[in-house]
Amino acid sequence: MVKTSLVWLNYNSLGFMDIALKSIESVLNLDFDDYEVIIVDNASSDGSFEKIKEFVEGKRPSSVRVKFVRSDANRGYAGGMNLGWEARNSEAKYVAFLNNDLIVEPSSLKDLVNYMESDEKLAAASGLIYFGDSKSIYSAGGYGTDHWIASGICGDILEHECPGVNKFHYVTYADGAYMVVRTGIIKKVCPAGKPFINETFLYLDDYLLGLIIWNRGYKVAYIPVKSGYHYAHLTIKSTINYYKVRANTALIALLSTRFSLIKSVYLLKRDIGYKILRLFKGEYGKAYKAYQDGMRLAQILRDKIGFNLDLHKAPYVKINYLDFILFDFMMINRIYRKSSIITHEMLTNPQSI
């Protein structure tokens, strides 16, 4: 088996320590011959790092190499995972990234790496990830739309409701909750040779990586491997709204799609809307700050990436103009509660594949 490093990221997990310890235990007992585990702690202040370190020292199989990296500050997903990336074995051909609230299947890393070995242009991949209930799907790879939405394919539905779930598919991005990347390609195509841009902090990280990979002529895939069980949003409950608005605003400003000609109007609507709403409901003040910070983040990312990101160089979900105007731009979906499940068959593949 090829050398692989697995980065496991922790931040203040004391409130769900039972899940975090199950996660790390699953990582220490993978069916994989040659891997190391890099445990990165994002300056936790709740004592969780000490408990995890004690647990690992007592449970670690002799065949598994473990490194501990402790950050001097909370650097979010992007910065924390980059610390793990920098600590990887210099000979590691692949690096896996894993959240501390995801319990992995024993054979998942081996199966994902074996798939990736068959295509030297495959730069990142993720498998079938369930929610913690072991029934509904969290993600079967990630999709992006040409009206700047990104999420998990077949999210919140059962496996039998997801056509194509048992087939290999190219996707917009690999899910950052548990994904594997090919080290050589990442060093070649990503800013500073790192998979993530520290300033993104949360939410935009895995999607941005997928877009960079596709725009540089490489591929991202969903691999039909049962990978693990994700107890989502246990770490970031208190900041979820701010970082989602910030990330989505930066994405709109940064990414070229079919609707780019009206992008400025779309952003202006968001700017004015949050300004007005904060007069009536204080929490929208936080949303407006997230919008402003998202615009600043877009410029930082544009400078670091060095070229314009084009969604159409990746697989994406094509939205018709009527739906965009009625259900997104005019927000009629808020009235009718319109929603849709995105499956692999809805992705439009680029000609470059």
Short mmCIF file of C-alpha atoms in Angstrom, two decimals:
data_model
loop_
_atom_site.label_atom_id
_atom_site.label_comp_id
_atom_site.label_asym_id
_atom_site.label_seq_id
_atom_site.Cartn_x
_atom_site.Cartn_y
_atom_site.Cartn_z
CA MET A 1 0.00 0.00 0.00
CA VAL A 2 1.29 3.48 -0.86
CA LYS A 3 2.36 5.78 1.93
CA THR A 4 -0.50 7.94 3.20
CA SER A 5 -0.87 10.56 5.92
CA LEU A 6 -4.23 11.12 7.62
CA VAL A 7 -4.89 14.50 9.25
CA TRP A 8 -7.48 14.48 12.06
CA LEU A 9 -8.54 17.94 13.22
CA ASN A 10 -9.79 18.75 16.71
CA TYR A 11 -11.27 21.86 18.26
CA ASN A 12 -13.05 22.02 21.65
CA SER A 13 -14.67 18.59 21.36
CA LEU A 14 -15.29 18.02 25.09
CA GLY A 15 -19.04 18.38 24.56
CA PHE A 16 -19.06 15.40 22.19
CA MET A 17 -16.01 13.58 23.49
CA ASP A 18 -17.64 10.17 23.10
CA ILE A 19 -17.94 10.71 19.34
CA ALA A 20 -14.49 12.29 19.02
CA LEU A 21 -12.89 9.29 20.76
CA LYS A 22 -14.83 6.85 18.59
CA SER A 23 -13.62 8.81 15.58
CA ILE A 24 -9.96 8.69 16.58
CA GLU A 25 -10.25 5.03 17.53
CA SER A 26 -11.65 4.24 14.09
CA VAL A 27 -8.72 6.11 12.54
CA LEU A 28 -6.17 4.17 14.58
CA ASN A 29 -7.65 0.85 13.42
CA LEU A 30 -7.89 1.31 9.67
CA ASP A 31 -7.26 -1.65 7.39
CA PHE A 32 -4.22 0.00 5.81
CA ASP A 33 -0.61 -1.12 5.80
CA ASP A 34 1.40 2.08 5.59
CA TYR A 35 -0.13 5.21 7.09
CA GLU A 36 0.43 7.78 9.80
CA VAL A 37 -2.10 9.78 11.81
CA ILE A 38 -1.48 13.48 12.38
CA ILE A 39 -3.65 14.87 15.16
CA VAL A 40 -3.96 18.64 14.88
CA ASP A 41 -5.49 20.61 17.73
CA ASN A 42 -6.76 24.11 16.94
CA ALA A 43 -5.81 25.64 20.32
CA SER A 44 -8.65 23.94 22.21
CA SER A 45 -9.37 25.51 25.59
CA ASP A 46 -11.75 22.89 27.03
CA GLY A 47 -9.26 20.15 27.91
CA SER A 48 -10.27 17.98 24.94
CA PHE A 49 -6.74 17.86 23.51
CA GLU A 50 -5.33 16.40 26.72
CA LYS A 51 -8.05 13.74 26.86
CA ILE A 52 -7.49 12.82 23.23
CA LYS A 53 -3.73 12.59 23.66
CA GLU A 54 -4.13 10.34 26.71
CA PHE A 55 -6.61 8.14 24.83
CA VAL A 56 -4.34 7.82 21.80
CA GLU A 57 -1.30 6.94 23.89
CA GLY A 58 -3.27 4.14 25.49
CA LYS A 59 -5.00 2.83 22.36
CA ARG A 60 -2.45 3.33 19.57
CA PRO A 61 -1.48 0.11 17.79
CA SER A 62 2.27 -0.29 17.50
CA SER A 63 2.01 -0.37 13.71
CA VAL A 64 0.46 3.11 13.45
CA ARG A 65 2.65 6.20 13.59
CA VAL A 66 1.04 9.18 15.36
CA LYS A 67 2.12 12.83 15.37
CA PHE A 68 0.60 15.58 17.51
CA VAL A 69 0.50 19.16 16.24
CA ARG A 70 -0.94 21.91 18.41
CA SER A 71 -1.77 25.29 16.92
CA ASP A 72 -1.22 28.51 18.85
CA ALA A 73 -4.64 29.77 17.69
CA ASN A 74 -7.89 28.49 16.25
CA ARG A 75 -7.15 28.52 12.52
CA GLY A 76 -10.43 26.96 11.42
CA TYR A 77 -10.68 24.01 9.08
CA ALA A 78 -8.43 25.49 6.41
CA GLY A 79 -5.56 26.61 8.63
CA GLY A 80 -5.75 23.58 10.91
CA MET A 81 -5.68 21.10 8.05
CA ASN A 82 -2.79 23.00 6.46
CA LEU A 83 -0.79 22.51 9.67
CA GLY A 84 -1.38 18.78 9.32
CA TRP A 85 -0.43 18.93 5.64
CA GLU A 86 2.89 20.55 6.53
CA ALA A 87 3.59 17.82 9.12
CA ARG A 88 2.93 14.96 6.67
CA ASN A 89 5.48 12.30 5.84
CA SER A 90 7.61 13.66 3.00
CA GLU A 91 7.07 10.41 1.08
CA ALA A 92 3.28 10.35 1.46
CA LYS A 93 1.67 10.03 -1.96
CA TYR A 94 -1.79 10.74 -0.52
CA VAL A 95 -3.13 12.81 2.37
CA ALA A 96 -6.56 12.23 3.89
CA PHE A 97 -8.40 14.94 5.82
CA LEU A 98 -10.92 14.02 8.50
CA ASN A 99 -13.23 15.90 10.85
CA ASN A 100 -13.28 14.95 14.53
CA ASP A 101 -16.99 14.11 14.39
CA LEU A 102 -16.73 11.46 11.68
CA ILE A 103 -16.29 7.73 12.35
CA VAL A 104 -14.59 5.96 9.45
CA GLU A 105 -15.21 2.55 7.94
CA PRO A 106 -12.12 0.33 8.44
CA SER A 107 -11.50 -0.33 4.73
CA SER A 108 -12.45 3.14 3.47
CA LEU A 109 -8.96 4.65 3.16
CA LYS A 110 -7.61 1.58 1.37
CA ASP A 111 -10.56 1.53 -1.04
CA LEU A 112 -10.34 5.26 -1.81
CA VAL A 113 -6.60 5.13 -2.42
CA ASN A 114 -6.93 2.03 -4.64
CA TYR A 115 -9.46 3.86 -6.83
CA MET A 116 -7.23 6.92 -7.06
CA GLU A 117 -4.24 4.81 -8.09
CA SER A 118 -6.07 3.93 -11.32
CA ASP A 119 -6.06 7.52 -12.64
CA GLU A 120 -3.00 9.74 -12.26
CA LYS A 121 -5.06 12.88 -13.03
CA LEU A 122 -7.48 12.24 -10.16
CA ALA A 123 -6.41 14.82 -7.58
CA ALA A 124 -9.10 14.53 -4.89
CA ALA A 125 -11.89 12.12 -3.97
CA SER A 126 -14.43 11.31 -1.30
CA GLY A 127 -16.81 8.43 -0.79
CA LEU A 128 -20.30 7.83 0.56
CA ILE A 129 -20.69 9.57 3.90
CA TYR A 130 -23.74 8.98 6.07
CA PHE A 131 -25.13 11.07 8.88
CA GLY A 132 -24.57 9.64 12.33
CA ASP A 133 -27.93 7.83 12.19
CA SER A 134 -26.31 5.41 9.69
CA LYS A 135 -29.36 5.76 7.43
CA SER A 136 -29.56 9.09 5.62
CA ILE A 137 -26.79 10.35 3.35
CA TYR A 138 -24.66 13.28 4.42
CA SER A 139 -22.75 13.49 1.14
CA ALA A 140 -22.03 11.46 -1.99
CA GLY A 141 -19.51 14.02 -3.19
CA GLY A 142 -20.11 17.74 -3.56
CA TYR A 143 -21.92 19.79 -6.20
CA GLY A 144 -21.88 23.44 -7.19
CA THR A 145 -24.53 25.31 -9.15
CA ASP A 146 -24.24 28.21 -11.54
CA HIS A 147 -26.13 30.36 -9.04
CA TRP A 148 -23.37 29.90 -6.47
CA ILE A 149 -24.81 27.18 -4.24
CA ALA A 150 -22.66 24.29 -2.98
CA SER A 151 -23.65 21.26 -0.93
CA GLY A 152 -23.54 17.49 -0.66
CA ILE A 153 -24.98 15.34 -3.43
CA CYS A 154 -28.00 13.31 -2.25
CA GLY A 155 -27.83 15.08 1.11
CA ASP A 156 -30.55 14.17 3.65
CA ILE A 157 -32.04 11.28 1.67
CA LEU A 158 -31.77 7.51 1.98
CA GLU A 159 -29.33 5.47 -0.08
CA HIS A 160 -32.01 3.81 -2.23
CA GLU A 161 -33.34 7.27 -3.13
CA CYS A 162 -30.00 8.33 -4.66
CA PRO A 163 -29.64 7.07 -8.25
CA GLY A 164 -26.05 6.42 -9.22
CA VAL A 165 -24.86 6.11 -5.63
CA ASN A 166 -23.14 2.81 -6.47
CA LYS A 167 -21.27 4.23 -9.48
CA PHE A 168 -18.10 6.29 -9.91
CA HIS A 169 -18.87 9.95 -10.76
CA TYR A 170 -16.89 13.12 -11.34
CA VAL A 171 -18.09 15.83 -8.95
CA THR A 172 -17.50 19.53 -8.34
CA TYR A 173 -15.55 18.89 -5.16
CA ALA A 174 -14.64 16.19 -2.66
CA ASP A 175 -16.31 16.52 0.74
CA GLY A 176 -13.92 17.94 3.30
CA ALA A 177 -15.44 15.97 6.16
CA TYR A 178 -13.42 13.01 4.83
CA MET A 179 -11.50 13.29 1.61
CA VAL A 180 -8.25 12.08 0.10
CA VAL A 181 -5.94 14.18 -2.10
CA ARG A 182 -2.95 13.31 -4.26
CA THR A 183 0.05 15.12 -2.80
CA GLY A 184 1.97 15.76 -6.03
CA ILE A 185 -0.94 17.47 -7.81
CA ILE A 186 -1.87 19.60 -4.80
CA LYS A 187 1.72 20.87 -4.50
CA LYS A 188 1.65 21.71 -8.20
CA VAL A 189 -1.70 23.51 -8.58
CA CYS A 190 -2.60 25.09 -5.24
CA PRO A 191 -1.41 28.45 -3.86
CA ALA A 192 1.79 28.01 -1.83
CA GLY A 193 1.57 24.28 -2.54
CA LYS A 194 -1.06 23.79 0.21
CA PRO A 195 -4.54 22.32 -0.27
CA PHE A 196 -6.37 25.14 1.51
CA ILE A 197 -6.11 28.90 1.76
CA ASN A 198 -5.90 29.81 5.44
CA GLU A 199 -8.09 32.90 5.13
CA THR A 200 -11.15 30.86 4.16
CA PHE A 201 -11.25 29.47 7.74
CA LEU A 202 -14.54 27.57 7.32
CA TYR A 203 -16.97 26.36 4.64
CA LEU A 204 -15.36 27.49 1.40
CA ASP A 205 -12.26 25.32 1.80
CA ASP A 206 -13.17 22.01 0.12
CA TYR A 207 -15.26 23.62 -2.63
CA LEU A 208 -12.50 26.07 -3.47
CA LEU A 209 -9.99 23.22 -3.65
CA GLY A 210 -12.22 21.34 -6.09
CA LEU A 211 -12.60 24.38 -8.32
CA ILE A 212 -8.85 25.03 -8.37
CA ILE A 213 -8.17 21.40 -9.29
CA TRP A 214 -10.66 21.40 -12.19
CA ASN A 215 -9.50 24.80 -13.44
CA ARG A 216 -5.92 23.53 -13.54
CA GLY A 217 -6.83 20.51 -15.68
CA TYR A 218 -7.13 17.77 -13.05
CA LYS A 219 -10.13 15.84 -11.71
CA VAL A 220 -12.23 15.31 -8.59
CA ALA A 221 -14.42 12.26 -8.05
CA TYR A 222 -17.03 10.57 -5.91
CA ILE A 223 -15.98 6.98 -5.34
CA PRO A 224 -18.70 4.46 -4.39
CA VAL A 225 -17.09 3.44 -1.12
CA LYS A 226 -18.90 3.48 2.21
CA SER A 227 -16.60 5.85 4.02
CA GLY A 228 -18.04 6.84 7.38
CA TYR A 229 -20.65 8.43 9.61
CA HIS A 230 -20.66 12.17 10.18
CA TYR A 231 -22.17 13.74 13.30
CA ALA A 232 -22.29 17.09 11.53
CA HIS A 233 -22.07 20.60 13.00
CA LEU A 234 -21.03 19.59 16.53
CA THR A 235 -18.06 21.99 16.61
CA ILE A 236 -19.40 25.06 14.81
CA LYS A 237 -22.98 25.59 15.98
CA SER A 238 -22.38 29.10 17.31
CA THR A 239 -20.69 30.43 14.15
CA ILE A 240 -22.52 28.62 11.37
CA ASN A 241 -24.55 31.55 10.06
CA TYR A 242 -21.70 34.06 9.91
CA TYR A 243 -19.28 31.78 8.10
CA LYS A 244 -21.89 30.50 5.65
CA VAL A 245 -22.84 34.02 4.57
CA ARG A 246 -19.18 35.04 4.39
CA ALA A 247 -18.22 32.01 2.31
CA ASN A 248 -21.15 32.28 -0.08
CA THR A 249 -20.57 36.01 -0.61
CA ALA A 250 -16.90 35.38 -1.45
CA LEU A 251 -17.91 32.60 -3.82
CA ILE A 252 -20.35 34.82 -5.71
CA ALA A 253 -17.73 37.55 -6.09
CA LEU A 254 -15.01 35.10 -7.10
CA LEU A 255 -16.58 32.49 -9.38
CA SER A 256 -17.58 32.95 -13.03
CA THR A 257 -20.84 31.27 -14.09
CA ARG A 258 -23.62 31.80 -16.64
CA PHE A 259 -25.11 34.43 -14.35
CA SER A 260 -21.94 36.50 -13.94
CA LEU A 261 -23.38 39.39 -15.96
CA ILE A 262 -25.85 40.13 -13.16
CA LYS A 263 -23.47 39.28 -10.34
CA SER A 264 -23.08 42.92 -9.28
CA VAL A 265 -26.86 43.33 -9.02
CA TYR A 266 -27.10 40.08 -7.07
CA LEU A 267 -24.49 41.26 -4.57
CA LEU A 268 -26.05 44.71 -4.33
CA LYS A 269 -29.38 43.10 -3.45
CA ARG A 270 -27.67 41.23 -0.62
CA ASP A 271 -25.89 44.39 0.56
CA ILE A 272 -29.05 46.49 0.69
CA GLY A 273 -31.17 43.66 2.04
CA TYR A 274 -28.96 43.03 5.07
CA LYS A 275 -28.68 46.76 5.76
CA ILE A 276 -32.45 47.07 5.89
CA LEU A 277 -33.10 43.84 7.79
CA ARG A 278 -30.63 44.71 10.56
CA LEU A 279 -32.83 47.72 11.40
CA PHE A 280 -35.63 45.33 12.34
CA LYS A 281 -33.70 42.32 13.64
CA GLY A 282 -30.33 42.66 15.30
CA GLU A 283 -28.94 39.30 14.15
CA TYR A 284 -28.81 40.64 10.58
CA GLY A 285 -26.07 42.98 11.74
CA LYS A 286 -23.90 39.87 12.00
CA ALA A 287 -25.04 38.78 8.55
CA TYR A 288 -24.13 42.18 7.10
CA LYS A 289 -20.67 41.99 8.63
CA ALA A 290 -20.31 38.51 7.12
CA TYR A 291 -21.25 39.97 3.73
CA GLN A 292 -18.63 42.71 4.03
CA ASP A 293 -15.99 40.24 5.20
CA GLY A 294 -16.93 37.92 2.33
CA MET A 295 -16.26 40.66 -0.21
CA ARG A 296 -12.85 41.29 1.35
CA LEU A 297 -12.14 37.56 1.41
CA ALA A 298 -12.92 37.29 -2.31
CA GLN A 299 -10.18 39.79 -3.12
CA ILE A 300 -7.67 37.95 -0.93
CA LEU A 301 -8.51 34.66 -2.64
CA ARG A 302 -8.36 36.23 -6.11
CA ASP A 303 -4.86 37.50 -5.39
CA LYS A 304 -3.66 34.19 -3.99
CA ILE A 305 -5.14 31.97 -6.71
CA GLY A 306 -3.83 34.22 -9.47
CA PHE A 307 -6.41 33.36 -12.13
CA ASN A 308 -10.17 33.52 -12.58
CA LEU A 309 -12.13 30.47 -11.46
CA ASP A 310 -14.63 29.20 -14.02
CA LEU A 311 -17.38 26.87 -12.77
CA HIS A 312 -17.89 25.41 -16.25
CA LYS A 313 -14.49 23.73 -16.16
CA ALA A 314 -15.91 21.48 -13.43
CA PRO A 315 -19.02 19.27 -13.26
CA TYR A 316 -21.85 21.49 -12.05
CA VAL A 317 -25.64 21.72 -11.75
CA LYS A 318 -27.20 23.90 -14.41
CA ILE A 319 -30.03 26.13 -13.16
CA ASN A 320 -32.53 27.49 -15.68
CA TYR A 321 -33.05 31.22 -15.86
CA LEU A 322 -36.68 31.14 -14.70
CA ASP A 323 -35.83 29.24 -11.52
CA PHE A 324 -32.95 31.59 -10.86
CA ILE A 325 -35.12 34.70 -11.20
CA LEU A 326 -38.19 33.42 -9.36
CA PHE A 327 -36.83 31.14 -6.68
CA ASP A 328 -33.42 32.65 -5.98
CA PHE A 329 -33.23 36.27 -7.06
CA MET A 330 -36.82 37.06 -6.00
CA MET A 331 -36.68 34.53 -3.12
CA ILE A 332 -40.11 33.06 -3.86
CA ASN A 333 -38.68 29.80 -2.50
CA ARG A 334 -39.05 31.37 0.95
CA ILE A 335 -42.80 31.46 0.35
CA TYR A 336 -43.31 28.09 -1.32
CA ARG A 337 -40.50 26.29 0.53
CA LYS A 338 -39.20 25.03 -2.80
CA SER A 339 -36.36 22.56 -2.42
CA SER A 340 -34.78 19.87 -4.55
CA ILE A 341 -32.51 16.91 -4.07
CA ILE A 342 -29.39 17.06 -6.22
CA THR A 343 -28.19 13.71 -7.60
CA HIS A 344 -25.19 12.76 -9.72
CA GLU A 345 -27.32 12.62 -12.87
CA MET A 346 -28.02 16.35 -12.57
CA LEU A 347 -24.35 17.26 -12.98
CA THR A 348 -23.25 18.71 -16.32
CA ASN A 349 -19.76 17.40 -17.08
CA PRO A 350 -17.18 19.68 -18.71
CA GLN A 351 -15.82 18.81 -22.14
CA SER A 352 -12.35 18.39 -20.66
CA ILE A 353 -13.23 15.07 -19.00
#
